[in-house]
Amino acid sequence: MSTPVTADLGIIGSGSGNSLITPYWEDKQVVLADKGIGSTGAFGGTCLNVGCIPTKMFVRPSALARGPEEAARVDVDLKVESVDWPGMRDRIFSRVDAISEGGRNYRDVELENVELISQKVTLAPDLLSRRRASGRFAFTAEDGTSAETEQLVIAAGSRPVKPQVPGIDLPQVHTSDSIMRIDELPHRVLILGGGYIACEFAGIFSGLGSEVIQANRSVGLMSVLDEDIQKAYSVEAEKNWTVLYQRTLGAVVERQDGGVAGNPGVTAQLVTSDGREEDYDVDLVLVAIGRRPNTDLVGAEEAGLDLETDGRLAVDEHQRVLAGGKPVEGLYALGDISSETQLKHVANHEARVVAHNLENPQRLRTSRHVAIPSAIFSYPEMAQVGLTEAQAAEQVGSENLTTTVQNYGDTAYGWAMEDSYGIFKIIADRRNGTILGAHAMGYQSSNLIQPIVQAMSFGQDAHTVARGQFWIHPALMEVVENALLGLEVPIPEDAPL
Amino acid sequence: MSTPVTADLGIIGSGSGNSLITPYWEDKQVVLADKGIGSTGAFGGTCLNVGCIPTKMFVRPSALARGPEEAARVDVDLKVESVDWPGMRDRIFSRVDAISEGGRNYRDVELENVELISQKVTLAPDLLSRRRASGRFAFTAEDGTSAETEQLVIAAGSRPVKPQVPGIDLPQVHTSDSIMRIDELPHRVLILGGGYIACEFAGIFSGLGSEVIQANRSVGLMSVLDEDIQKAYSVEAEKNWTVLYQRTLGAVVERQDGGVAGNPGVTAQLVTSDGREEDYDVDLVLVAIGRRPNTDLVGAEEAGLDLETDGRLAVDEHQRVLAGGKPVEGLYALGDISSETQLKHVANHEARVVAHNLENPQRLRTSRHVAIPSAIFSYPEMAQVGLTEAQAAEQVGSENLTTTVQNYGDTAYGWAMEDSYGIFKIIADRRNGTILGAHAMGYQSSNLIQPIVQAMSFGQDAHTVARGQFWIHPALMEVVENALLGLEVPIPEDAPL
């Protein structure tokens, strides 16, 4: 065995983990391990390479390619002449890959104090006892390189889950890790799953002109959302592409004909809830049924670390990893591998907390997991923050709730759009106007939700936030103002007018 | 002379003034006077009939008709097949006119306690002495109908200004009051002015395919805005249509050829700053060089009321009209006729304050004129709130300022858009992080600015508002987060991470 690399700080994962290498570490040693992600083994984690960023770079052209239907509503006749998928893909990944490569180069070559291990690494099974004995955390790479570090951060992310069915490893079967790099836009694609990744890709491909068949195990799409949004979105999705419920994937079989980019098409064999088999001939299958934290890949359980029931690392409020229910000093986790919400903005916040705590072990800061918004960039776009109505009813009692569902179409900008489906729902405590949650589906909802995030984060009640500031007339943001004003909350005599 | 109509409340103007007729007045008498607006003499004021609302209903199709240039940046080939101006116009005004007519009918017919005078009315020249003698305010309509009311609200708005030059009354010369009802989209239109109305219509017509020539008296467009936005917008406008500076209108002369909808074209004779004359053959001229408050039409000066230097009514903090520097009890004004900002959201706020004060004369509330945002729905869209950098430098000293100009293109969503021009500028006090102003040009800026309005309205400093809430990654709203983070402000040790 070779001599272990020793360092002050070890980091497993180059996504949000990468941002931990602050100027504080300049005169100290850092070892950063990342096996790479996606079909290219890219540096920089999910968000940059196979997640948030490239997906939105496909969402935007897809939205513009939907221009004709929106324009027709307002008396403009637009037509899609063509969609240049290879051009789009190359433009997007030339940008993304350059950032990824620049990041790798900076860590690997330019920073002398950082050692990069571009391999899958596994925690030492005797991690905790060795730590007690030597004061160091140990992990080993596939080629036998091992490292020992004073502090360690596990930020190894998550990965798509695939059902173990015949044909699942065919090149025509993709996950979000590979689908964006395909050579040709599919004529017909089957998307498996009803969560945010499946819905974003259904929106992307249908907007760009592919025929989309989305198959979900349960009835309805986006089951984690507030029920009103869930239902409204399912209705819209069913109008925009084919949606099948209570279907699972039985097998994928290669065909002799069809297909794109040199591969023949496949038959996706779906199984209904009553056991019938249905065949769908498609060019590609995208499996987007969920993601699992990479705790198994790093050997977290074998190393004696605590896992939550969903397989992610258990951490305390300082992001310290737990073992036997107690935090391990100097061992942190952040992002998808430990976070309930697989969201980059949450991972980045956790990274700032961990960065502080690594540098100030005597003055630990706490991560904040309240008023976390998220958006689903499907068509229509959705956004949410806080509790669903069902959760709120459970928490404060349904008799104490007040809710509004504001139609975009009942505001001036909604008229301008001739919008017929956008909704913005707010849930508040009718006793004091505390905002408990907001849930929206419609144009720009990922941006419109921010003032509610702000109100919830700073404890502004519904009436104060509605009337204590001006809202530009007739900006679309008036949807939010009107939703707030629709709540039945107490209005003090001196409330802003 | 006929017997005067007597009432508890008189209101001149049916725009925001219309909203004063709350349930409180159900058992009291109200007289509402409005001569009607625009070419149809519509009820309901500028915003609904000839202002904010119909303009945005044209802005939206115009923006969609610009789809091809935005789509081309992201590898989608879109084409405008046609724009149906008459269909668009009829769709928009069938909606707007129905609301206007419904409003008139409700006041005129359905509400028994409201008397509607659909004429131009003038304040009694002896308004104040009669009020002292009789306790009532008096005004007279053109047909001799007169009214006497216990309290009176002047909400008679503003109107477009026209230069008194030869040909100005030709049917081919429009203001915002008439241009939206034209029968045919002009091939070539000259727009006079460089303010928000001129810029919005330049955006609308150029997007819909007209050739636009915009002529402004000074150099640059939107001179009221922060200098960075002013400059950036002028550059963009010059790319998107023809912009001429240092030009005034000398005359408009009817031609024998060209033109639209049955009228021949005109030659607009512009005069340069050095006195040269330039002829532009166009189908239509839109004069949008400013608006003046209707104080002259209601005879405010003759009635002894105080005017500001720009001709609007002087009011105190309770919206009471001043005479001889003192507030007149029971006499209020609101909206464009008295407000420094001609903005519907401000007029609506003032109307809520006036409504309260009319109903509670012993417990007057104060109107709030801080953190007033506004948007210019041109192409690109612009939005602002608070002080410009020049104003802020004057107020707190330039050495105490910190500013950032965040490019849309340096954020993830900006990449997705391949945006090359969007900017979001924030100005703060570097001593304490107080946000003094924000100024943006770019896609969705009218919505993106709201969290800054909120922060300014509730006294949230720049760092707290940036880090004390989550911002959805990668929503376009990250532009605002990044702009906030770019400011050099003190960061307390316990500041949110």
mmCIF file of N, CA and C in Angstrom, chain A residues 223-258:
data_model
loop_
_atom_site.group_PDB
_atom_site.id
_atom_site.type_symbol
_atom_site.label_atom_id
_atom_site.label_comp_id
_atom_site.label_asym_id
_atom_site.label_seq_id
_atom_site.Cartn_x
_atom_site.Cartn_y
_atom_site.Cartn_z
ATOM 1 N N SER A 223 -46.799 14.525 -7.128
ATOM 2 C CA SER A 223 -47.582 14.217 -5.935
ATOM 3 C C SER A 223 -47.065 14.907 -4.676
ATOM 4 N N VAL A 224 -45.857 15.441 -4.712
ATOM 5 C CA VAL A 224 -45.348 16.115 -3.503
ATOM 6 C C VAL A 224 -45.929 17.524 -3.363
ATOM 7 N N LEU A 225 -46.553 18.023 -4.403
ATOM 8 C CA LEU A 225 -47.030 19.406 -4.353
ATOM 9 C C LEU A 225 -48.382 19.518 -3.640
ATOM 10 N N ASP A 226 -48.744 20.736 -3.335
ATOM 11 C CA ASP A 226 -50.074 21.022 -2.818
ATOM 12 C C ASP A 226 -51.115 20.448 -3.780
ATOM 13 N N GLU A 227 -52.188 19.927 -3.231
ATOM 14 C CA GLU A 227 -53.159 19.189 -4.037
ATOM 15 C C GLU A 227 -53.750 20.023 -5.179
ATOM 16 N N ASP A 228 -54.011 21.296 -4.922
ATOM 17 C CA ASP A 228 -54.595 22.131 -5.986
ATOM 18 C C ASP A 228 -53.655 22.259 -7.180
ATOM 19 N N ILE A 229 -52.363 22.392 -6.893
ATOM 20 C CA ILE A 229 -51.387 22.559 -7.970
ATOM 21 C C ILE A 229 -51.209 21.231 -8.704
ATOM 22 N N GLN A 230 -51.097 20.181 -7.888
ATOM 23 C CA GLN A 230 -50.986 18.831 -8.436
ATOM 24 C C GLN A 230 -52.080 18.545 -9.466
ATOM 25 N N LYS A 231 -53.311 18.861 -9.066
ATOM 26 C CA LYS A 231 -54.446 18.576 -9.953
ATOM 27 C C LYS A 231 -54.410 19.484 -11.175
ATOM 28 N N ALA A 232 -54.173 20.761 -10.944
ATOM 29 C CA ALA A 232 -54.184 21.709 -12.061
ATOM 30 C C ALA A 232 -53.065 21.372 -13.045
ATOM 31 N N TYR A 233 -51.902 21.001 -12.503
ATOM 32 C CA TYR A 233 -50.786 20.670 -13.387
ATOM 33 C C TYR A 233 -51.075 19.398 -14.168
ATOM 34 N N SER A 234 -51.639 18.409 -13.518
ATOM 35 C CA SER A 234 -51.936 17.161 -14.219
ATOM 36 C C SER A 234 -52.880 17.427 -15.387
ATOM 37 N N VAL A 235 -53.876 18.272 -15.163
ATOM 38 C CA VAL A 235 -54.814 18.630 -16.237
ATOM 39 C C VAL A 235 -54.065 19.263 -17.406
ATOM 40 N N GLU A 236 -53.175 20.197 -17.107
ATOM 41 C CA GLU A 236 -52.423 20.868 -18.178
ATOM 42 C C GLU A 236 -51.496 19.891 -18.891
ATOM 43 N N ALA A 237 -50.783 19.079 -18.113
ATOM 44 C CA ALA A 237 -49.858 18.115 -18.725
ATOM 45 C C ALA A 237 -50.607 17.185 -19.671
ATOM 46 N N GLU A 238 -51.782 16.751 -19.222
ATOM 47 C CA GLU A 238 -52.574 15.830 -20.064
ATOM 48 C C GLU A 238 -53.005 16.492 -21.371
ATOM 49 N N LYS A 239 -53.130 17.827 -21.358
ATOM 50 C CA LYS A 239 -53.445 18.530 -22.598
ATOM 51 C C LYS A 239 -52.219 18.631 -23.507
ATOM 52 N N ASN A 240 -51.044 18.715 -22.891
ATOM 53 C CA ASN A 240 -49.841 19.054 -23.655
ATOM 54 C C ASN A 240 -49.059 17.856 -24.174
ATOM 55 N N TRP A 241 -49.235 16.717 -23.516
ATOM 56 C CA TRP A 241 -48.614 15.483 -24.006
ATOM 57 C C TRP A 241 -49.414 14.304 -23.465
ATOM 58 N N THR A 242 -49.027 13.103 -23.862
ATOM 59 C CA THR A 242 -49.761 11.929 -23.385
ATOM 60 C C THR A 242 -49.288 11.545 -21.991
ATOM 61 N N VAL A 243 -50.217 11.404 -21.086
ATOM 62 C CA VAL A 243 -49.869 11.030 -19.715
ATOM 63 C C VAL A 243 -50.596 9.738 -19.366
ATOM 64 N N LEU A 244 -49.834 8.778 -18.893
ATOM 65 C CA LEU A 244 -50.406 7.494 -18.477
ATOM 66 C C LEU A 244 -50.185 7.308 -16.984
ATOM 67 N N TYR A 245 -51.206 6.850 -16.286
ATOM 68 C CA TYR A 245 -51.065 6.629 -14.846
ATOM 69 C C TYR A 245 -51.079 5.131 -14.524
ATOM 70 N N GLN A 246 -50.612 4.822 -13.344
ATOM 71 C CA GLN A 246 -50.611 3.447 -12.830
ATOM 72 C C GLN A 246 -49.905 2.490 -13.787
ATOM 73 N N ARG A 247 -48.763 2.968 -14.268
ATOM 74 C CA ARG A 247 -47.934 2.160 -15.154
ATOM 75 C C ARG A 247 -46.536 2.047 -14.552
ATOM 76 N N THR A 248 -45.974 0.865 -14.641
ATOM 77 C CA THR A 248 -44.554 0.696 -14.324
ATOM 78 C C THR A 248 -43.870 0.100 -15.551
ATOM 79 N N LEU A 249 -42.554 0.155 -15.539
ATOM 80 C CA LEU A 249 -41.809 -0.374 -16.677
ATOM 81 C C LEU A 249 -41.547 -1.860 -16.458
ATOM 82 N N GLY A 250 -41.969 -2.667 -17.441
ATOM 83 C CA GLY A 250 -41.725 -4.110 -17.344
ATOM 84 C C GLY A 250 -40.422 -4.512 -18.013
ATOM 85 N N ALA A 251 -40.187 -3.950 -19.202
ATOM 86 C CA ALA A 251 -38.972 -4.275 -19.952
ATOM 87 C C ALA A 251 -38.819 -3.293 -21.097
ATOM 88 N N VAL A 252 -37.598 -3.245 -21.624
ATOM 89 C CA VAL A 252 -37.354 -2.474 -22.839
ATOM 90 C C VAL A 252 -36.719 -3.421 -23.839
ATOM 91 N N VAL A 253 -37.301 -3.464 -25.040
ATOM 92 C CA VAL A 253 -36.834 -4.411 -26.047
ATOM 93 C C VAL A 253 -36.428 -3.640 -27.303
ATOM 94 N N GLU A 254 -35.260 -3.960 -27.817
ATOM 95 C CA GLU A 254 -34.789 -3.270 -29.025
ATOM 96 C C GLU A 254 -35.581 -3.723 -30.243
ATOM 97 N N ARG A 255 -35.920 -2.740 -31.102
ATOM 98 C CA ARG A 255 -36.664 -3.053 -32.310
ATOM 99 C C ARG A 255 -35.718 -3.105 -33.503
ATOM 100 N N GLN A 256 -36.310 -3.344 -34.665
ATOM 101 C CA GLN A 256 -35.506 -3.372 -35.892
ATOM 102 C C GLN A 256 -35.563 -2.047 -36.634
ATOM 103 N N ASP A 257 -36.571 -1.261 -36.309
ATOM 104 C CA ASP A 257 -36.770 -0.029 -37.077
ATOM 105 C C ASP A 257 -36.874 1.167 -36.132
ATOM 106 N N GLY A 258 -37.079 2.319 -36.739
ATOM 107 C CA GLY A 258 -37.239 3.549 -35.942
ATOM 108 C C GLY A 258 -35.927 3.954 -35.311
#
